[in-house]
Tab-separated table of C-alpha atoms in Angstrom:
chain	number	residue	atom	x	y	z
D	1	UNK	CA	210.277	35.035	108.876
D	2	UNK	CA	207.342	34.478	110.719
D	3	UNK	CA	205.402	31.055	110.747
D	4	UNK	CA	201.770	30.294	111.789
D	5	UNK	CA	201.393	26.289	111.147
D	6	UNK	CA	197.617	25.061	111.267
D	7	UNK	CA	197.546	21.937	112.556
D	8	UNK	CA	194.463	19.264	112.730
D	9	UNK	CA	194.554	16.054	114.240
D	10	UNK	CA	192.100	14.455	117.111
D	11	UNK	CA	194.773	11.980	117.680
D	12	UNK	CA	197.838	12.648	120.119
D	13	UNK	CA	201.184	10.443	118.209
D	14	UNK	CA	199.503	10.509	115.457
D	15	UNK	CA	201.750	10.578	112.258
D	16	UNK	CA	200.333	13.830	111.262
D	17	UNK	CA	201.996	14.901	114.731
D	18	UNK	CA	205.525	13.561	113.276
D	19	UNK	CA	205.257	15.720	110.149
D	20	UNK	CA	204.175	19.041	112.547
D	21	UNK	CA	207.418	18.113	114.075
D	22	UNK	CA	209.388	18.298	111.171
D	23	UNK	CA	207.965	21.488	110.183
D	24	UNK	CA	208.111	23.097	113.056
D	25	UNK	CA	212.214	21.639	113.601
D	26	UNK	CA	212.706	22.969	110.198
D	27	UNK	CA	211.464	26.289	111.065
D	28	UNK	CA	213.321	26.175	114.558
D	29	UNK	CA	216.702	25.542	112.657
D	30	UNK	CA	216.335	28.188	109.859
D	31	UNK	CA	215.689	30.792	113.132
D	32	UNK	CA	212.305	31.534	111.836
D	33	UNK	CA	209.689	32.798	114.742
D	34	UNK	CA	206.507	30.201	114.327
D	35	UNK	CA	203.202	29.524	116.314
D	36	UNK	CA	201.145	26.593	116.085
D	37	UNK	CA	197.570	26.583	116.035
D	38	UNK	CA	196.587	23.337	117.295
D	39	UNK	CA	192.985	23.126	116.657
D	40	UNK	CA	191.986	20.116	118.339
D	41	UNK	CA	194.523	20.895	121.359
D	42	UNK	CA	192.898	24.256	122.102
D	43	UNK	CA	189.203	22.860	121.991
D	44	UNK	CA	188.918	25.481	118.720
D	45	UNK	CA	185.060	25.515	117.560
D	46	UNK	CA	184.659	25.246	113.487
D	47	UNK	CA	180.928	26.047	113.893
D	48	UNK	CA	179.884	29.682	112.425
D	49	UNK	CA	177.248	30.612	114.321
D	50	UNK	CA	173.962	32.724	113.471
D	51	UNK	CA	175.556	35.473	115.451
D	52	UNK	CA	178.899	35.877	113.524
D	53	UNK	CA	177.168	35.090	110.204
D	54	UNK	CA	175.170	38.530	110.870
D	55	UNK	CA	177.844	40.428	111.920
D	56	UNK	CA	179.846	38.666	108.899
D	57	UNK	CA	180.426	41.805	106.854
D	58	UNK	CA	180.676	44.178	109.490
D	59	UNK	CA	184.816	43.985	110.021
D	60	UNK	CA	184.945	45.104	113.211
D	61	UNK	CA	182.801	43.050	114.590
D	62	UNK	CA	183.844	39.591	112.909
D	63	UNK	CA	186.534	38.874	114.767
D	64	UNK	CA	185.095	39.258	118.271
D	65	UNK	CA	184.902	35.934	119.056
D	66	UNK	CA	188.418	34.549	117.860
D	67	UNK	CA	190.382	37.450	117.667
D	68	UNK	CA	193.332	35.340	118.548
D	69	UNK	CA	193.346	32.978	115.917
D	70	UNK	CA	192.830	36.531	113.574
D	71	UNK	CA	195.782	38.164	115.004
D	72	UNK	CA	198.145	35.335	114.367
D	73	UNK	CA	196.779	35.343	110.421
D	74	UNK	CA	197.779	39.008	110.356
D	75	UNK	CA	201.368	38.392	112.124
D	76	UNK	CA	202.563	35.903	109.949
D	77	UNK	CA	204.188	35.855	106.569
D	78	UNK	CA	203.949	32.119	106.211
D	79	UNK	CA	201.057	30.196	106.294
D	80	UNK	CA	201.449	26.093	106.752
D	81	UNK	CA	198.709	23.768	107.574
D	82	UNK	CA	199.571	20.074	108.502
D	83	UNK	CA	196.256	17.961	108.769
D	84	UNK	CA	194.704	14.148	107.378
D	85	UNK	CA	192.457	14.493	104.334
D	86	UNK	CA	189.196	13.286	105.331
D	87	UNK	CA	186.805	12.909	102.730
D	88	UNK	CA	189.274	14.699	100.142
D	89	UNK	CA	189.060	17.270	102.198
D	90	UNK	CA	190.445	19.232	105.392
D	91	UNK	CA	188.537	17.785	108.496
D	92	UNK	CA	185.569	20.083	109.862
D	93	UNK	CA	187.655	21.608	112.390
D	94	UNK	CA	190.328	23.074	110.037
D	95	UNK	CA	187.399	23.864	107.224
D	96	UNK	CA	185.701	25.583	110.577
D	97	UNK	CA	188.840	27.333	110.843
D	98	UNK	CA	188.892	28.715	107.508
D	99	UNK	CA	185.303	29.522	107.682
D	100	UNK	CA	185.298	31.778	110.818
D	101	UNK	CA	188.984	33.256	110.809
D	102	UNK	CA	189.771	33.991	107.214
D	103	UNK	CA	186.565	36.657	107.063
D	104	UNK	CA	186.207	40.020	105.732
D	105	UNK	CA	188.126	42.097	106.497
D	106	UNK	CA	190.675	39.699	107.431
D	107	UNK	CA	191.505	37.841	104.034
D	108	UNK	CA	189.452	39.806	101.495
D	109	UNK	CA	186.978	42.656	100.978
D	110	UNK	CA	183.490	41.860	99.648
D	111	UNK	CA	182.902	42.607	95.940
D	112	UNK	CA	181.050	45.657	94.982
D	113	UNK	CA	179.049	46.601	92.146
D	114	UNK	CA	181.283	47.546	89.624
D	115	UNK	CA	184.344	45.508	91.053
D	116	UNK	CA	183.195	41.800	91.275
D	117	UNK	CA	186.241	40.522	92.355
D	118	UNK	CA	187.228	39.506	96.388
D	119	UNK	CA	189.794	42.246	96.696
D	120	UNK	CA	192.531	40.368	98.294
D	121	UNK	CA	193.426	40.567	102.347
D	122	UNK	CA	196.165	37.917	102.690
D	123	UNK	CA	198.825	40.173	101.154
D	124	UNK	CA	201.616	39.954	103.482
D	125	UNK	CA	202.078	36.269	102.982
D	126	UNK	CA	204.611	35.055	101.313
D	127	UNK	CA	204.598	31.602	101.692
D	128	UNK	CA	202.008	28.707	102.088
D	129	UNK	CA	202.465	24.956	103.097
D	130	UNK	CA	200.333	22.296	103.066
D	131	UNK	CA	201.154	19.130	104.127
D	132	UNK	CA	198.346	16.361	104.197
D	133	UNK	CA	197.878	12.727	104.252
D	134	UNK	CA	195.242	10.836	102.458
D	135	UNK	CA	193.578	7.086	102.541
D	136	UNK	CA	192.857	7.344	99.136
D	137	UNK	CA	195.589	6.977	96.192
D	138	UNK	CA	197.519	9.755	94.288
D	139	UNK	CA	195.284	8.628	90.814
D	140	UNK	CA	192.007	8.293	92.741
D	141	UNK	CA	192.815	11.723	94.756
D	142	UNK	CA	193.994	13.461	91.052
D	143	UNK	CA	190.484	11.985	89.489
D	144	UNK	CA	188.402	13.515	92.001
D	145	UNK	CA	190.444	16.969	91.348
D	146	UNK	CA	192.489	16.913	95.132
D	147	UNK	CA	189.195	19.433	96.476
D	148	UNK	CA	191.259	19.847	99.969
D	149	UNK	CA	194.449	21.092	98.144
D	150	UNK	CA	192.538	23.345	95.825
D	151	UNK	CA	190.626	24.893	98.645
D	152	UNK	CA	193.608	26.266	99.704
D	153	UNK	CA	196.499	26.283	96.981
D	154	UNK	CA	193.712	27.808	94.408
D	155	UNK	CA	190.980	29.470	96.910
D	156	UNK	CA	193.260	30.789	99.667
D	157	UNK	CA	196.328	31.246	97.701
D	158	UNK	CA	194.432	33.692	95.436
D	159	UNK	CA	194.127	36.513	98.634
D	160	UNK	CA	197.869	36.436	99.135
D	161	UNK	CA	200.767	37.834	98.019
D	162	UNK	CA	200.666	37.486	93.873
D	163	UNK	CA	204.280	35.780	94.288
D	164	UNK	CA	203.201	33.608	97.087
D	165	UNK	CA	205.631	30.389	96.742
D	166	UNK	CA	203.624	26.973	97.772
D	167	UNK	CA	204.720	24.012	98.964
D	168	UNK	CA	202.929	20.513	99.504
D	169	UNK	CA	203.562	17.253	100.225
D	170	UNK	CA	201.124	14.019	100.838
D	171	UNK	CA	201.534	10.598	102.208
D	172	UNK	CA	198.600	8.862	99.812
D	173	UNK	CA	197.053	5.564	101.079
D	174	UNK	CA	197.862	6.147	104.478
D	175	UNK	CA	196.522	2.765	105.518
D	176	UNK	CA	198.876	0.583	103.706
D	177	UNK	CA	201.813	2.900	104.920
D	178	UNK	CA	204.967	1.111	105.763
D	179	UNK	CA	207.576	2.493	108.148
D	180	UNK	CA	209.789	2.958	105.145
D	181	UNK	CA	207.048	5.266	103.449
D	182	UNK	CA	206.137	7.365	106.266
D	183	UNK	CA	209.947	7.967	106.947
D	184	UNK	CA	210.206	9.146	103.588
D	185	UNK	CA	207.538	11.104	103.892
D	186	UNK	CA	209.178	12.940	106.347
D	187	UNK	CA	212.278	13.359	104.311
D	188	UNK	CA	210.043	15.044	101.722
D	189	UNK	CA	208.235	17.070	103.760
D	190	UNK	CA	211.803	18.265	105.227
D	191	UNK	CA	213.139	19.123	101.784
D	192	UNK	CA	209.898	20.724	100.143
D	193	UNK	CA	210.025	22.871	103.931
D	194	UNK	CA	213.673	23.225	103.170
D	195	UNK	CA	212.876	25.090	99.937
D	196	UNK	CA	209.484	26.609	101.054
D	197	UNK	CA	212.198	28.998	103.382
D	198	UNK	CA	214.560	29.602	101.061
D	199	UNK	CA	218.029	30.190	101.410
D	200	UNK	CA	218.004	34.094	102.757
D	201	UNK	CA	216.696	32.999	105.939
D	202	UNK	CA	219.197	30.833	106.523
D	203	UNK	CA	221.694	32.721	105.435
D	204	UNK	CA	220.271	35.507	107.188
D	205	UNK	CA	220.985	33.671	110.329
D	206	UNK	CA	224.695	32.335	109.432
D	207	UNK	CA	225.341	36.271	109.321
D	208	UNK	CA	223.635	37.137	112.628
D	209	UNK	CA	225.352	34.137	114.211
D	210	UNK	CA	228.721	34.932	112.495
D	211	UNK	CA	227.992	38.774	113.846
D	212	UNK	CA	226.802	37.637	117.419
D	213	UNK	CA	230.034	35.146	117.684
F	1	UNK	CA	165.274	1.212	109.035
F	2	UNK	CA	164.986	0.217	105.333
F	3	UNK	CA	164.213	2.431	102.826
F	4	UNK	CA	160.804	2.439	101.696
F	5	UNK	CA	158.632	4.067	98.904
F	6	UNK	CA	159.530	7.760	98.702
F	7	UNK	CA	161.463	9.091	101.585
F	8	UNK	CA	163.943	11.761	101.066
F	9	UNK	CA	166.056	13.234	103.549
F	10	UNK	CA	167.344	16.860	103.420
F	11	UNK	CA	170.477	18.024	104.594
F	12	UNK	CA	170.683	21.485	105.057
F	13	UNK	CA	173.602	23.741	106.876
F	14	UNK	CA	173.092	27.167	107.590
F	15	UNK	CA	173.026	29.482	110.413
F	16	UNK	CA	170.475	31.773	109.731
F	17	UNK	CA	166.774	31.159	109.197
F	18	UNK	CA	165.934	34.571	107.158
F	19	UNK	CA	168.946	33.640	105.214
F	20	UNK	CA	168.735	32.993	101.255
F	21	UNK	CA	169.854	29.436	101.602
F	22	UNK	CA	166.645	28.828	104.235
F	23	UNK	CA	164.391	30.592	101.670
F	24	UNK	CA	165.613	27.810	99.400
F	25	UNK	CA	165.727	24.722	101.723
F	26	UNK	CA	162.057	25.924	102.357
F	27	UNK	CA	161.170	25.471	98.566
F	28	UNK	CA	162.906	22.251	98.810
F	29	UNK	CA	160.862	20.710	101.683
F	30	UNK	CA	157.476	22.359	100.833
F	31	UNK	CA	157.773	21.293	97.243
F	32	UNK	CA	158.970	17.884	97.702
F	33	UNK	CA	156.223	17.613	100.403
F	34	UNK	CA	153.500	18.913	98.336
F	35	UNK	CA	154.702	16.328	95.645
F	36	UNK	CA	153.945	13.195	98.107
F	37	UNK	CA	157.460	12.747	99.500
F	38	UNK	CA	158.022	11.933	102.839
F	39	UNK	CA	160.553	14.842	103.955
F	40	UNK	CA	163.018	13.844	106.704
F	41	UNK	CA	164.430	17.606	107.160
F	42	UNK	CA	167.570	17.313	108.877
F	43	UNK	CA	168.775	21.066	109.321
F	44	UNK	CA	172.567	20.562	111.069
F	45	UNK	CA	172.401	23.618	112.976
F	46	UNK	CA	168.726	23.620	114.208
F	47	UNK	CA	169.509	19.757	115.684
F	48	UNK	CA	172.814	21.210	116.865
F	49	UNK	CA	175.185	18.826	115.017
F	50	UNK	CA	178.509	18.723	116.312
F	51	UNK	CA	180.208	18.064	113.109
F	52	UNK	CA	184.091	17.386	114.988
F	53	UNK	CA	185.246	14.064	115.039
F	54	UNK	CA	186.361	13.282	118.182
F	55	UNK	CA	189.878	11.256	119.528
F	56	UNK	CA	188.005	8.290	120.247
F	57	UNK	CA	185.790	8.547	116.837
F	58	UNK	CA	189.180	8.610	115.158
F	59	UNK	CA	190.389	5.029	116.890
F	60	UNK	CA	187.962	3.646	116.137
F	61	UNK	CA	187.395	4.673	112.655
F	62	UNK	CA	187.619	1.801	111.065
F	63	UNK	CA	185.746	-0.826	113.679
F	64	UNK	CA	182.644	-1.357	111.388
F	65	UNK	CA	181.040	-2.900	114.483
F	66	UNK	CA	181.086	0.033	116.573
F	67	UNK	CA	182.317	3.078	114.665
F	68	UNK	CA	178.428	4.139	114.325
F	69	UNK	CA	177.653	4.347	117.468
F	70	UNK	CA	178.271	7.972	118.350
F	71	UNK	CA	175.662	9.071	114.445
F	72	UNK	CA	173.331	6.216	114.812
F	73	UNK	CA	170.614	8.321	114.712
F	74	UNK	CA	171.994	10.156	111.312
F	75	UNK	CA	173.089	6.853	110.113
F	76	UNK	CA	169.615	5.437	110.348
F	77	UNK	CA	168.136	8.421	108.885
F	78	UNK	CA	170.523	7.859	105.884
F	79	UNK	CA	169.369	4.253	105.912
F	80	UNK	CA	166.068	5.230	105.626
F	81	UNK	CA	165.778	7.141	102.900
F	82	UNK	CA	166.242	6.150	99.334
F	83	UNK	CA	166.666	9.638	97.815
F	84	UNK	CA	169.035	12.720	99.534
F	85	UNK	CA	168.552	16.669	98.736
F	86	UNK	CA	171.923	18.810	100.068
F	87	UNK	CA	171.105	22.334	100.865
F	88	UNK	CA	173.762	24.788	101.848
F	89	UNK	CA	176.073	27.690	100.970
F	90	UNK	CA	179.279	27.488	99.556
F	91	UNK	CA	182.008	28.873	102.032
F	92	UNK	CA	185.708	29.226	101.287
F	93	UNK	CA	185.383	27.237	98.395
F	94	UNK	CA	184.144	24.083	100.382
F	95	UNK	CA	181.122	22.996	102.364
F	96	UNK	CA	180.460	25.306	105.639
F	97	UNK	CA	182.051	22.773	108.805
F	98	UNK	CA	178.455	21.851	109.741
F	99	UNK	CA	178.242	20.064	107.020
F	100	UNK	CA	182.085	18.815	106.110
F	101	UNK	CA	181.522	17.167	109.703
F	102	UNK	CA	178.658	15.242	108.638
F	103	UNK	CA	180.653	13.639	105.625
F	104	UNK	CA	183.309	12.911	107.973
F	105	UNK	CA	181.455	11.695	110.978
F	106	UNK	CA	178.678	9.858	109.429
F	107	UNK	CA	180.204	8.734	106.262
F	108	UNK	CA	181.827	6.103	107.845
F	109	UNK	CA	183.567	2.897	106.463
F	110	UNK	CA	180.457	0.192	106.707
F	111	UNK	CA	178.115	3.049	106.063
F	112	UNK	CA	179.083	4.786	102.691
F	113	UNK	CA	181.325	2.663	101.659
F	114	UNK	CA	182.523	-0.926	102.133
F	115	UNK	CA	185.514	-2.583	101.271
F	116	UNK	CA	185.857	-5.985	99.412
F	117	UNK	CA	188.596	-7.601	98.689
F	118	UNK	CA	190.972	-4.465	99.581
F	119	UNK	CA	188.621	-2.462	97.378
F	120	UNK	CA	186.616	0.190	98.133
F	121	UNK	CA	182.645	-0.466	97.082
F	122	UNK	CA	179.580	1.554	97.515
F	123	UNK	CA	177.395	1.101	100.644
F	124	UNK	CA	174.520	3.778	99.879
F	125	UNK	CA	173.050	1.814	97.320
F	126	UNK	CA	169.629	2.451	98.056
F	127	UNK	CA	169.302	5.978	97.403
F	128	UNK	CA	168.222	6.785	93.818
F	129	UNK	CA	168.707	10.033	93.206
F	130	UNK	CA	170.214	13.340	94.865
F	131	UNK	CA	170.096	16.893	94.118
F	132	UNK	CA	172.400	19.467	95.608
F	133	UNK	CA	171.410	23.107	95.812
F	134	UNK	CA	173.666	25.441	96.347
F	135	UNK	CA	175.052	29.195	96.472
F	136	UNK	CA	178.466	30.584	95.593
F	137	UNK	CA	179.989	34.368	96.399
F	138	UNK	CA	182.107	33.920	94.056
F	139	UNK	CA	181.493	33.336	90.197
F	140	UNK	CA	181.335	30.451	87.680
F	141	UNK	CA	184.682	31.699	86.725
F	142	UNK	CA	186.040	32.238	90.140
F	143	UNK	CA	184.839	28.462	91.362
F	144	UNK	CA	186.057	26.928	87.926
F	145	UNK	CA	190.020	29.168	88.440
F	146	UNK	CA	189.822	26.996	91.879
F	147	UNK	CA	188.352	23.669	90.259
F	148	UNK	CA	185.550	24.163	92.135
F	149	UNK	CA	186.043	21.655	94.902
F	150	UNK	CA	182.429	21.320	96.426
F	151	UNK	CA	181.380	20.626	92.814
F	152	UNK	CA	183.640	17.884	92.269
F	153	UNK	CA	183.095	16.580	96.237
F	154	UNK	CA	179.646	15.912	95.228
F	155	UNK	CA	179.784	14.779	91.612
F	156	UNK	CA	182.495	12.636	92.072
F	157	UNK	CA	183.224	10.736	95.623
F	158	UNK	CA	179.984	11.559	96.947
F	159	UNK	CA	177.820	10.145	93.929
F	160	UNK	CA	180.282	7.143	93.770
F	161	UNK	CA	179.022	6.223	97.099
F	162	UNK	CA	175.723	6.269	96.723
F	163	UNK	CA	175.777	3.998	93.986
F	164	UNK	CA	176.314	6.469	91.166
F	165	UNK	CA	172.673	7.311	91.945
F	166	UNK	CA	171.540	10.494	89.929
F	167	UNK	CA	172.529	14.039	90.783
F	168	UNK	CA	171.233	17.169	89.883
F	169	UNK	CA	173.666	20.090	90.526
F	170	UNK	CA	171.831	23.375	90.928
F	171	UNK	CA	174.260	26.193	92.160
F	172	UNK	CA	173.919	29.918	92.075
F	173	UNK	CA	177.215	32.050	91.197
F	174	UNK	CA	178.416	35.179	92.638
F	175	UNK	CA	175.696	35.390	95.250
F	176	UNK	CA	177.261	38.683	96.969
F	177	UNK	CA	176.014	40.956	93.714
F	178	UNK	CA	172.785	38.824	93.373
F	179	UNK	CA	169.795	41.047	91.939
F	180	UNK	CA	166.440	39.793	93.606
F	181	UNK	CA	165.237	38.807	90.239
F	182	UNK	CA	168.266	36.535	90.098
F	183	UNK	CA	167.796	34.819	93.683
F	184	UNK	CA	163.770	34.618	92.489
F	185	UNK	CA	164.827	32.618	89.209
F	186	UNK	CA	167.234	30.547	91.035
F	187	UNK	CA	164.620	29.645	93.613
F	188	UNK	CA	162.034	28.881	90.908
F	189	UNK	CA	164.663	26.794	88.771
F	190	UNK	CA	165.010	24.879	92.571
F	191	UNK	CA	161.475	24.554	92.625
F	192	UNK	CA	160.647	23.033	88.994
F	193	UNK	CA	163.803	20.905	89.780
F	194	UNK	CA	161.827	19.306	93.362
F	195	UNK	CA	158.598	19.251	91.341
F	196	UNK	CA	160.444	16.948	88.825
F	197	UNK	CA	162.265	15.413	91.351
């Protein structure tokens, strides 16, 4: 299994740091390989610019600038982002980030013609994660229709695998969070994560263990 | 600033001036000029808006006496203007960053919203009415499969903070197959809409 988590948060010890640590640790444990893509960390820019937007459909050329960020979209299987929902939505870095990296080419192909569906790019993963935190409430977030979590668990889901298995998990009024809610927070971001891998893997890696001892 | 008389301010966010969506923020600006309005056109990319909230933006968030600092220029545009025209593509099913950064940098608590009593209340009061204007590559049926989140953004959170001022919702579906008799009628249906506006 290989992981690429997306994280987003301007704030070092932030508590959206604690739940990239439980992701990752969860990962770590079931012996799954895993990068992080720490937006804010590596000084990523969310801002298409004039020049990619032209190049946009051409699919070699789309990825010049971030070819990176492309290649780990293209290694991995599983696909977790970890940021704070700002304005019911991902911050502008990780939208940025979805804007500029999940391109032709990349994630879909461009509908044609007769076909006027986004032929889908994402195929070869399996498994997608999201795991937010928001100031507003779960009935105030539901009313509005959750936009952030339907970008991705509707928009993005639809280019992957057709038996892509989700999880998510979010910590709702974040600013009257006690340290008994953000703890279990954590706990349920561990055991949504716990199912999000599945059991092979960690079986998988009681038999190479068992083999290697 | 206060608002005064007719002042609109237009928010536009894309890349590319021979673009579709600048064809239409044109419309939008020479209409609404040609009607009388006073057109503050505030095009994120031409002004070179850095739309990522920073570490320091993000402590001090919720400081109402100092979080504006960094947008006061945005936020007294905003102040200014009683009504607000959004132009911009749809991207990924959301608003392009440009423009997701604005909401989250200059939408701050004390601007767009206040909070009494532990409750959350409208701060953009003073606008009367909005209109969004927007373009999709996907279609109708595509957005609604995904509940449409840029839809709901604006019709729901964004309208409750200005007051639940009127909004007009103009979009234009599966963009990427678009006939140029379809982007013509879209841009007139804009254009009726900002003569009516």
């Amino acid at each position: 299994m290989k992981a690429l988590i997306v994280f987003c948060h301007p704030k070092p010890g932030s508590f959206n740091h604690a739940v990239l640590k439980t992701v990752s640790s969860e990962l770590q444990e079931a012996g799954a390989e895993y990068r992080v893509a720490d937006l804010y960390a590596d000084g990523f820019t969310p801002i298409l610019t004039r020049q990619e937007w032209e190049c946009y459909e051409d699919t070699k050329e789309n990825t010049c600038a971030i070819g990176e960020q492309v290649d780990n979209v293209l290694w991995c299987d599983t696909l977790i982002f970890v940021y704070p929902t700002w304005w019911f939505g991902p911050p502008a870095m990780l939208k940025g980030w979805l804007d500029r990296v999940l391109v032709p080419g990349v994630a879909f192909s461009m509908p044609t013609e007769d076909n006027p569906t986004f032929a889908k790019g994402l195929t070869h993963i399996k498994r997608i994660g999201l795991f937010t935190t928001c100031g507003a409430s779960w009935l105030l977030t539901r009313y509005i229709g959750a936009p952030g979590k339907r970008t991705i668990l509707r928009g993005v889901r639809a280019l992957c695998h057709p038996h892509v298995k989700t999880a998510f998990a979010a910590h709702y009024k974040m600013d009257f969070s006690t340290p008994q809610s953000r703890a279990g927070h954590l706990a349920r971001v561990q055991a949504k994560m716990r199912r999000l891998i599945g059991k092979p893997a960690r079986e998988r890696q009681s038999i190479t263990q068992e083999q290697t001892a | 600033m206060e608002a005064n008389g007719n002042r609109v301010m237009v928010i536009f966010a894309h890349p590319v001036p021979e673009s579709f969506s600048s064809a239409l923020h044109e419309g939008v600006v020479s209409t609404l000029t040609g009607q009388g309005w006073h057109v503050d056109d505030c095009d994120l990319y031409a002004e070179n808006f850095q739309p990522i909230l920073t570490t320091e933006e993000r402590r001090g968030y919720h400081d109402q006496d100092t979080n504006q600092s960094p947008v006061q220029t945005y936020v007294d545009r905003l102040h200014a203007a009683n009504a607000l025209v959004f132009v911009f593509p749809v991207w990924n099913f959301g608003y392009p960053a440009i423009l997701k950064g604005f909401f989250d940098r200059v939408f701050l608590p004390g601007v767009s919203f206040k909070l009494v009593d532990g409750h959350v209340r409208p701060a953009l009061t003073h606008i009367q009415k909005v209109s969004v204007v927007t373009t999709y590559g996907g279609t109708r049926l595509r957005a609604i499969m995904c509940a449409d989140p840029p839809r709901r953004l604006m019709t729901r959170p964004v309208r409750y903070v200005l007051g639940g001022a009127r909004m007009k919702y103009l979009a234009l579906y599966d963009m990427n197959r678009a006939t140029h008799e379809k982007r013509a009628s879209f841009l007139q249906r804009v254009t009726r809409e900002m003569e009516r506006f």
